[in-house]
PDB file of C-alpha atoms in Angstrom:
ATOM      1  CA  MET A   1    -253.570 154.644 165.505  1.00  0.00           C
ATOM      2  CA  ASN A   2    -250.808 156.340 163.534  1.00  0.00           C
ATOM      3  CA  ASP A   3    -247.481 155.136 164.902  1.00  0.00           C
ATOM      4  CA  SER A   4    -246.014 158.628 164.505  1.00  0.00           C
ATOM      5  CA  ARG A   5    -248.421 160.103 167.048  1.00  0.00           C
ATOM      6  CA  THR A   6    -246.505 161.334 170.099  1.00  0.00           C
ATOM      7  CA  ALA A   7    -247.592 161.364 173.725  1.00  0.00           C
ATOM      8  CA  VAL A   8    -245.903 162.809 176.795  1.00  0.00           C
ATOM      9  CA  VAL A   9    -246.221 160.316 179.644  1.00  0.00           C
ATOM     10  CA  LEU A  10    -245.801 161.261 183.284  1.00  0.00           C
ATOM     11  CA  LEU A  11    -243.597 158.501 184.709  1.00  0.00           C
ATOM     12  CA  SER A  12    -243.269 158.508 188.485  1.00  0.00           C
ATOM     13  CA  GLY A  13    -241.860 155.028 189.018  1.00  0.00           C
ATOM     14  CA  GLY A  14    -245.075 153.748 190.582  1.00  0.00           C
ATOM     15  CA  LEU A  15    -247.251 150.926 189.321  1.00  0.00           C
ATOM     16  CA  ASP A  16    -249.948 153.240 187.927  1.00  0.00           C
ATOM     17  CA  SER A  17    -247.602 155.316 185.787  1.00  0.00           C
ATOM     18  CA  ALA A  18    -245.773 152.168 184.653  1.00  0.00           C
ATOM     19  CA  THR A  19    -249.087 150.679 183.522  1.00  0.00           C
ATOM     20  CA  CYS A  20    -249.968 153.895 181.697  1.00  0.00           C
ATOM     21  CA  ALA A  21    -246.613 154.011 179.932  1.00  0.00           C
ATOM     22  CA  LYS A  22    -247.071 150.470 178.668  1.00  0.00           C
ATOM     23  CA  TRP A  23    -250.682 151.263 177.704  1.00  0.00           C
ATOM     24  CA  ALA A  24    -249.505 154.259 175.655  1.00  0.00           C
ATOM     25  CA  LEU A  25    -246.814 152.246 173.905  1.00  0.00           C
ATOM     26  CA  ASP A  26    -249.213 149.408 173.120  1.00  0.00           C
ATOM     27  CA  SER A  27    -251.730 151.980 171.845  1.00  0.00           C
ATOM     28  CA  GLY A  28    -249.222 153.012 169.186  1.00  0.00           C
ATOM     29  CA  PHE A  29    -247.888 156.212 170.697  1.00  0.00           C
ATOM     30  CA  ARG A  30    -244.282 157.300 170.402  1.00  0.00           C
ATOM     31  CA  CYS A  31    -243.652 158.174 174.042  1.00  0.00           C
ATOM     32  CA  LEU A  32    -241.702 160.937 175.682  1.00  0.00           C
ATOM     33  CA  ALA A  33    -241.445 160.396 179.453  1.00  0.00           C
ATOM     34  CA  LEU A  34    -241.255 163.110 182.089  1.00  0.00           C
ATOM     35  CA  SER A  35    -240.375 162.613 185.745  1.00  0.00           C
ATOM     36  CA  PHE A  36    -239.953 165.275 188.414  1.00  0.00           C
ATOM     37  CA  ARG A  37    -237.480 165.859 191.211  1.00  0.00           C
ATOM     38  CA  TYR A  38    -239.864 167.986 193.228  1.00  0.00           C
ATOM     39  CA  GLY A  39    -238.382 167.730 196.704  1.00  0.00           C
ATOM     40  CA  GLN A  40    -239.873 164.348 197.546  1.00  0.00           C
ATOM     41  CA  ARG A  41    -238.501 162.550 200.587  1.00  0.00           C
ATOM     42  CA  HIS A  42    -236.520 159.988 198.588  1.00  0.00           C
ATOM     43  CA  GLY A  43    -235.028 159.364 195.178  1.00  0.00           C
ATOM     44  CA  ILE A  44    -236.158 155.744 194.807  1.00  0.00           C
ATOM     45  CA  GLU A  45    -239.082 156.614 192.557  1.00  0.00           C
ATOM     46  CA  LEU A  46    -236.832 158.478 190.108  1.00  0.00           C
ATOM     47  CA  GLU A  47    -234.404 155.581 189.977  1.00  0.00           C
ATOM     48  CA  ARG A  48    -237.345 153.275 189.257  1.00  0.00           C
ATOM     49  CA  ALA A  49    -238.724 155.665 186.617  1.00  0.00           C
ATOM     50  CA  SER A  50    -235.374 155.588 184.803  1.00  0.00           C
ATOM     51  CA  ARG A  51    -235.284 151.804 184.925  1.00  0.00           C
ATOM     52  CA  LEU A  52    -238.852 151.574 183.633  1.00  0.00           C
ATOM     53  CA  ALA A  53    -238.121 153.941 180.748  1.00  0.00           C
ATOM     54  CA  ALA A  54    -235.108 151.825 179.784  1.00  0.00           C
ATOM     55  CA  HIS A  55    -237.107 148.610 180.096  1.00  0.00           C
ATOM     56  CA  PHE A  56    -239.866 149.964 177.851  1.00  0.00           C
ATOM     57  CA  GLY A  57    -237.388 151.330 175.316  1.00  0.00           C
ATOM     58  CA  ILE A  58    -238.451 154.936 175.889  1.00  0.00           C
ATOM     59  CA  LYS A  59    -235.358 156.765 174.697  1.00  0.00           C
ATOM     60  CA  GLU A  60    -236.486 160.278 175.595  1.00  0.00           C
ATOM     61  CA  HIS A  61    -236.872 160.432 179.371  1.00  0.00           C
ATOM     62  CA  GLN A  62    -236.307 163.734 181.109  1.00  0.00           C
ATOM     63  CA  ILE A  63    -236.159 164.395 184.849  1.00  0.00           C
ATOM     64  CA  ILE A  64    -237.161 167.969 185.640  1.00  0.00           C
ATOM     65  CA  ASP A  65    -236.241 169.841 188.823  1.00  0.00           C
ATOM     66  CA  LEU A  66    -239.311 171.472 190.336  1.00  0.00           C
ATOM     67  CA  PRO A  67    -238.624 172.702 193.887  1.00  0.00           C
ATOM     68  CA  LEU A  68    -242.031 172.146 195.450  1.00  0.00           C
ATOM     69  CA  GLY A  69    -240.195 171.017 198.548  1.00  0.00           C
ATOM     70  CA  ASP A  70    -239.138 174.611 199.142  1.00  0.00           C
ATOM     71  CA  LEU A  71    -242.800 175.432 199.771  1.00  0.00           C
ATOM     72  CA  GLY A  72    -243.468 172.515 202.117  1.00  0.00           C
ATOM     73  CA  GLY A  73    -247.073 171.832 203.004  1.00  0.00           C
ATOM     74  CA  SER A  74    -246.976 168.059 202.416  1.00  0.00           C
ATOM     75  CA  ALA A  75    -245.648 165.025 204.245  1.00  0.00           C
ATOM     76  CA  LEU A  76    -244.022 163.988 200.970  1.00  0.00           C
ATOM     77  CA  THR A  77    -241.918 167.142 200.700  1.00  0.00           C
ATOM     78  CA  ASP A  78    -241.575 168.456 204.271  1.00  0.00           C
ATOM     79  CA  GLN A  79    -239.454 166.406 206.681  1.00  0.00           C
ATOM     80  CA  ARG A  80    -241.218 168.134 209.586  1.00  0.00           C
ATOM     81  CA  ILE A  81    -244.504 166.431 208.663  1.00  0.00           C
ATOM     82  CA  ALA A  82    -244.587 162.704 209.370  1.00  0.00           C
ATOM     83  CA  VAL A  83    -245.903 160.276 206.781  1.00  0.00           C
ATOM     84  CA  PRO A  84    -249.053 158.882 208.446  1.00  0.00           C
ATOM     85  CA  ASP A  85    -249.401 155.180 209.141  1.00  0.00           C
ATOM     86  CA  GLN A  86    -253.144 155.400 209.745  1.00  0.00           C
ATOM     87  CA  GLU A  87    -256.029 156.232 207.441  1.00  0.00           C
ATOM     88  CA  SER A  88    -257.371 159.754 207.874  1.00  0.00           C
ATOM     89  CA  ASP A  89    -260.590 161.497 207.012  1.00  0.00           C
ATOM     90  CA  GLY A  90    -260.574 163.994 204.155  1.00  0.00           C
ATOM     91  CA  ILE A  91    -257.564 164.907 202.052  1.00  0.00           C
ATOM     92  CA  PRO A  92    -254.435 163.478 203.733  1.00  0.00           C
ATOM     93  CA  VAL A  93    -251.211 165.306 204.582  1.00  0.00           C
ATOM     94  CA  THR A  94    -249.486 163.407 201.760  1.00  0.00           C
ATOM     95  CA  TYR A  95    -251.332 165.626 199.245  1.00  0.00           C
ATOM     96  CA  VAL A  96    -248.788 167.842 197.459  1.00  0.00           C
ATOM     97  CA  PRO A  97    -250.415 171.214 196.648  1.00  0.00           C
ATOM     98  CA  ALA A  98    -251.127 171.590 192.903  1.00  0.00           C
ATOM     99  CA  ARG A  99    -248.723 168.773 191.989  1.00  0.00           C
ATOM    100  CA  ASN A 100    -250.643 167.347 189.034  1.00  0.00           C
ATOM    101  CA  LEU A 101    -251.531 170.832 187.819  1.00  0.00           C
ATOM    102  CA  LEU A 102    -247.839 171.702 187.678  1.00  0.00           C
ATOM    103  CA  PHE A 103    -246.725 168.356 186.274  1.00  0.00           C
ATOM    104  CA  LEU A 104    -249.272 168.482 183.461  1.00  0.00           C
ATOM    105  CA  SER A 105    -248.415 172.099 182.698  1.00  0.00           C
ATOM    106  CA  PHE A 106    -244.789 171.075 182.151  1.00  0.00           C
ATOM    107  CA  ALA A 107    -245.980 168.071 180.158  1.00  0.00           C
ATOM    108  CA  ALA A 108    -248.085 170.351 177.954  1.00  0.00           C
ATOM    109  CA  ALA A 109    -245.066 172.572 177.319  1.00  0.00           C
ATOM    110  CA  ALA A 110    -242.938 169.543 176.379  1.00  0.00           C
ATOM    111  CA  ALA A 111    -245.715 168.224 174.160  1.00  0.00           C
ATOM    112  CA  GLU A 112    -246.180 171.542 172.375  1.00  0.00           C
ATOM    113  CA  ILE A 113    -242.456 171.713 171.625  1.00  0.00           C
ATOM    114  CA  ALA A 114    -242.652 168.150 170.257  1.00  0.00           C
ATOM    115  CA  GLU A 115    -245.739 169.068 168.209  1.00  0.00           C
ATOM    116  CA  ALA A 116    -247.789 166.600 170.247  1.00  0.00           C
ATOM    117  CA  ARG A 117    -251.312 166.962 171.657  1.00  0.00           C
ATOM    118  CA  ASP A 118    -251.517 163.925 173.938  1.00  0.00           C
ATOM    119  CA  LEU A 119    -250.657 163.698 177.617  1.00  0.00           C
ATOM    120  CA  VAL A 120    -250.876 160.486 179.672  1.00  0.00           C
ATOM    121  CA  ILE A 121    -251.167 160.335 183.452  1.00  0.00           C
ATOM    122  CA  GLY A 122    -251.785 157.395 185.770  1.00  0.00           C
ATOM    123  CA  ALA A 123    -254.315 159.159 187.986  1.00  0.00           C
ATOM    124  CA  ASN A 124    -256.945 157.091 189.738  1.00  0.00           C
ATOM    125  CA  ALA A 125    -260.137 158.260 191.457  1.00  0.00           C
ATOM    126  CA  VAL A 126    -261.277 154.933 192.950  1.00  0.00           C
ATOM    127  CA  ASP A 127    -258.589 153.282 195.114  1.00  0.00           C
ATOM    128  CA  TYR A 128    -256.510 156.356 195.855  1.00  0.00           C
ATOM    129  CA  SER A 129    -255.697 158.705 198.722  1.00  0.00           C
ATOM    130  CA  GLY A 130    -258.444 161.232 198.077  1.00  0.00           C
ATOM    131  CA  TYR A 131    -256.380 163.792 196.170  1.00  0.00           C
ATOM    132  CA  PRO A 132    -258.555 166.364 194.334  1.00  0.00           C
ATOM    133  CA  ASP A 133    -256.215 166.474 191.325  1.00  0.00           C
ATOM    134  CA  CYS A 134    -256.819 162.797 190.498  1.00  0.00           C
ATOM    135  CA  ARG A 135    -260.420 163.184 189.303  1.00  0.00           C
ATOM    136  CA  ARG A 136    -261.627 163.300 185.703  1.00  0.00           C
ATOM    137  CA  PRO A 137    -263.438 166.684 186.087  1.00  0.00           C
ATOM    138  CA  PHE A 138    -260.073 168.245 186.935  1.00  0.00           C
ATOM    139  CA  PHE A 139    -258.503 166.804 183.788  1.00  0.00           C
ATOM    140  CA  ASP A 140    -261.463 167.908 181.646  1.00  0.00           C
ATOM    141  CA  ALA A 141    -261.076 171.466 182.912  1.00  0.00           C
ATOM    142  CA  LEU A 142    -257.322 171.398 182.353  1.00  0.00           C
ATOM    143  CA  GLU A 143    -257.768 170.129 178.789  1.00  0.00           C
ATOM    144  CA  SER A 144    -259.909 173.185 178.098  1.00  0.00           C
ATOM    145  CA  ALA A 145    -257.343 175.461 179.724  1.00  0.00           C
ATOM    146  CA  ILE A 146    -254.537 174.005 177.584  1.00  0.00           C
ATOM    147  CA  ASP A 147    -256.618 174.471 174.444  1.00  0.00           C
ATOM    148  CA  LEU A 148    -257.187 178.099 175.441  1.00  0.00           C
ATOM    149  CA  GLY A 149    -253.705 178.873 176.693  1.00  0.00           C
ATOM    150  CA  THR A 150    -251.319 177.383 174.131  1.00  0.00           C
ATOM    151  CA  LYS A 151    -250.383 178.420 170.618  1.00  0.00           C
ATOM    152  CA  SER A 152    -251.188 174.968 169.283  1.00  0.00           C
ATOM    153  CA  GLY A 153    -254.492 174.932 171.123  1.00  0.00           C
ATOM    154  CA  VAL A 154    -255.568 178.260 169.661  1.00  0.00           C
ATOM    155  CA  GLU A 155    -254.458 177.305 166.160  1.00  0.00           C
ATOM    156  CA  SER A 156    -255.737 173.743 165.999  1.00  0.00           C
ATOM    157  CA  GLY A 157    -257.008 172.496 169.375  1.00  0.00           C
ATOM    158  CA  GLY A 158    -257.311 168.798 169.931  1.00  0.00           C
ATOM    159  CA  TRP A 159    -255.477 168.399 173.239  1.00  0.00           C
ATOM    160  CA  THR A 160    -256.234 165.204 175.177  1.00  0.00           C
ATOM    161  CA  ILE A 161    -255.243 164.204 178.696  1.00  0.00           C
ATOM    162  CA  HIS A 162    -255.477 160.423 178.708  1.00  0.00           C
ATOM    163  CA  THR A 163    -256.407 158.884 182.077  1.00  0.00           C
ATOM    164  CA  PRO A 164    -256.857 155.180 181.262  1.00  0.00           C
ATOM    165  CA  LEU A 165    -256.861 154.166 184.938  1.00  0.00           C
ATOM    166  CA  VAL A 166    -259.047 156.884 186.423  1.00  0.00           C
ATOM    167  CA  ASP A 167    -262.164 154.733 186.937  1.00  0.00           C
ATOM    168  CA  LEU A 168    -260.443 151.426 187.765  1.00  0.00           C
ATOM    169  CA  THR A 169    -259.908 149.821 191.136  1.00  0.00           C
ATOM    170  CA  LYS A 170    -256.329 149.099 192.113  1.00  0.00           C
ATOM    171  CA  ALA A 171    -256.992 145.398 191.513  1.00  0.00           C
ATOM    172  CA  GLU A 172    -258.260 146.177 188.008  1.00  0.00           C
ATOM    173  CA  ILE A 173    -255.159 148.283 187.329  1.00  0.00           C
ATOM    174  CA  ILE A 174    -252.929 145.403 188.401  1.00  0.00           C
ATOM    175  CA  GLN A 175    -254.900 142.975 186.225  1.00  0.00           C
ATOM    176  CA  MET A 176    -254.496 145.390 183.311  1.00  0.00           C
ATOM    177  CA  GLY A 177    -250.774 145.631 184.005  1.00  0.00           C
ATOM    178  CA  GLU A 178    -250.523 141.855 184.074  1.00  0.00           C
ATOM    179  CA  ARG A 179    -252.089 141.685 180.604  1.00  0.00           C
ATOM    180  CA  LEU A 180    -249.701 144.366 179.361  1.00  0.00           C
ATOM    181  CA  GLY A 181    -246.639 142.738 180.917  1.00  0.00           C
ATOM    182  CA  VAL A 182    -245.716 145.536 183.333  1.00  0.00           C
ATOM    183  CA  PRO A 183    -242.570 144.657 185.343  1.00  0.00           C
ATOM    184  CA  TRP A 184    -243.860 145.209 188.882  1.00  0.00           C
ATOM    185  CA  GLN A 185    -240.407 144.487 190.316  1.00  0.00           C
ATOM    186  CA  LEU A 186    -239.188 147.777 188.829  1.00  0.00           C
ATOM    187  CA  THR A 187    -241.921 149.871 190.466  1.00  0.00           C
ATOM    188  CA  SER A 188    -242.075 151.618 193.816  1.00  0.00           C
ATOM    189  CA  SER A 189    -245.230 152.911 195.503  1.00  0.00           C
ATOM    190  CA  CYS A 190    -244.085 153.586 199.076  1.00  0.00           C
ATOM    191  CA  TYR A 191    -244.194 157.125 200.452  1.00  0.00           C
ATOM    192  CA  ASP A 192    -241.361 156.440 202.905  1.00  0.00           C
ATOM    193  CA  PRO A 193    -239.164 153.557 201.680  1.00  0.00           C
ATOM    194  CA  GLY A 194    -235.930 152.387 203.230  1.00  0.00           C
ATOM    195  CA  ASP A 195    -232.505 153.245 201.897  1.00  0.00           C
ATOM    196  CA  THR A 196    -232.519 150.368 199.425  1.00  0.00           C
ATOM    197  CA  GLY A 197    -236.118 150.993 198.338  1.00  0.00           C
ATOM    198  CA  GLN A 198    -237.834 148.441 200.555  1.00  0.00           C
ATOM    199  CA  PRO A 199    -241.458 149.510 201.196  1.00  0.00           C
ATOM    200  CA  CYS A 200    -242.475 150.551 204.702  1.00  0.00           C
ATOM    201  CA  GLY A 201    -245.668 148.493 204.449  1.00  0.00           C
ATOM    202  CA  VAL A 202    -247.746 150.865 206.580  1.00  0.00           C
ATOM    203  CA  CYS A 203    -248.205 154.107 204.620  1.00  0.00           C
ATOM    204  CA  ASP A 204    -251.413 154.782 202.698  1.00  0.00           C
ATOM    205  CA  SER A 205    -249.830 153.952 199.358  1.00  0.00           C
ATOM    206  CA  CYS A 206    -248.377 150.663 200.623  1.00  0.00           C
ATOM    207  CA  ARG A 207    -251.742 149.619 202.068  1.00  0.00           C
ATOM    208  CA  ILE A 208    -253.583 150.437 198.828  1.00  0.00           C
ATOM    209  CA  ARG A 209    -250.974 148.553 196.787  1.00  0.00           C
ATOM    210  CA  ALA A 210    -251.099 145.485 199.049  1.00  0.00           C
ATOM    211  CA  ALA A 211    -254.889 145.368 198.978  1.00  0.00           C
ATOM    212  CA  GLY A 212    -254.859 145.718 195.186  1.00  0.00           C
ATOM    213  CA  PHE A 213    -252.441 142.849 194.640  1.00  0.00           C
ATOM    214  CA  ALA A 214    -254.377 140.663 197.074  1.00  0.00           C
ATOM    215  CA  ALA A 215    -257.702 141.415 195.356  1.00  0.00           C
ATOM    216  CA  ALA A 216    -256.150 140.788 191.936  1.00  0.00           C
ATOM    217  CA  GLY A 217    -254.742 137.450 193.084  1.00  0.00           C
ATOM    218  CA  VAL A 218    -251.241 138.490 192.033  1.00  0.00           C
ATOM    219  CA  VAL A 219    -248.039 138.201 194.091  1.00  0.00           C
ATOM    220  CA  ASP A 220    -246.257 141.541 194.485  1.00  0.00           C
ATOM    221  CA  PRO A 221    -242.558 140.900 193.765  1.00  0.00           C
ATOM    222  CA  VAL A 222    -241.559 144.099 195.559  1.00  0.00           C
ATOM    223  CA  VAL A 223    -242.784 142.878 198.958  1.00  0.00           C
ATOM    224  CA  PRO A 224    -240.690 140.214 200.736  1.00  0.00           C
ATOM    225  CA  THR A 225    -242.601 136.979 201.265  1.00  0.00           C
ATOM    226  CA  ASP A 226    -242.099 137.248 205.032  1.00  0.00           C
ATOM    227  CA  HIS A 227    -243.414 140.870 205.115  1.00  0.00           C
TER     228      HIS A 227
END
């Protein structure tokens, strides 16, 4: 791959996006990282995203304000809706309406300005919370929309939304991250962490993360040994 090829990477501070960022760098992309302050319940993930960008040597990392919290409708953005500590049927209340659609739209705008055609997102459709915007058919449709709705798409096409983790189990993602050297201690997955970033251990994301590390046979450095 040409080392001058640029990709915009969505960097949330979680283990999936960290793995994708390292994957993109090791694939030869020059990476621009985007994170979003969208009204989420805590700022830990943005602090972790900044630390990950610095660790990976990604010099262009932008945090964009996107006030999805003003709309509510999700346990991650509305303090009136509790983060569940039990599994639920169907799409859970932690789903943030149209989040990946909006994030990737901003990423496409940033990429077009940078004369790039590659977007990278750590979406997963296997061990995940059942969000509809984490499936490959959604990304295929959005690729077509970007080709149709951008100047660069009309003139030359070629947009790609890279989802290297979409068909992997969480254990497989962690094994991939181990091979890539992802610093798990800098990541945060919890929906409702404590003030210092300690994971709650009971939310959907914490349970999926714990099961993934256990299945991968890897010790999670974020979780205290007496947790």
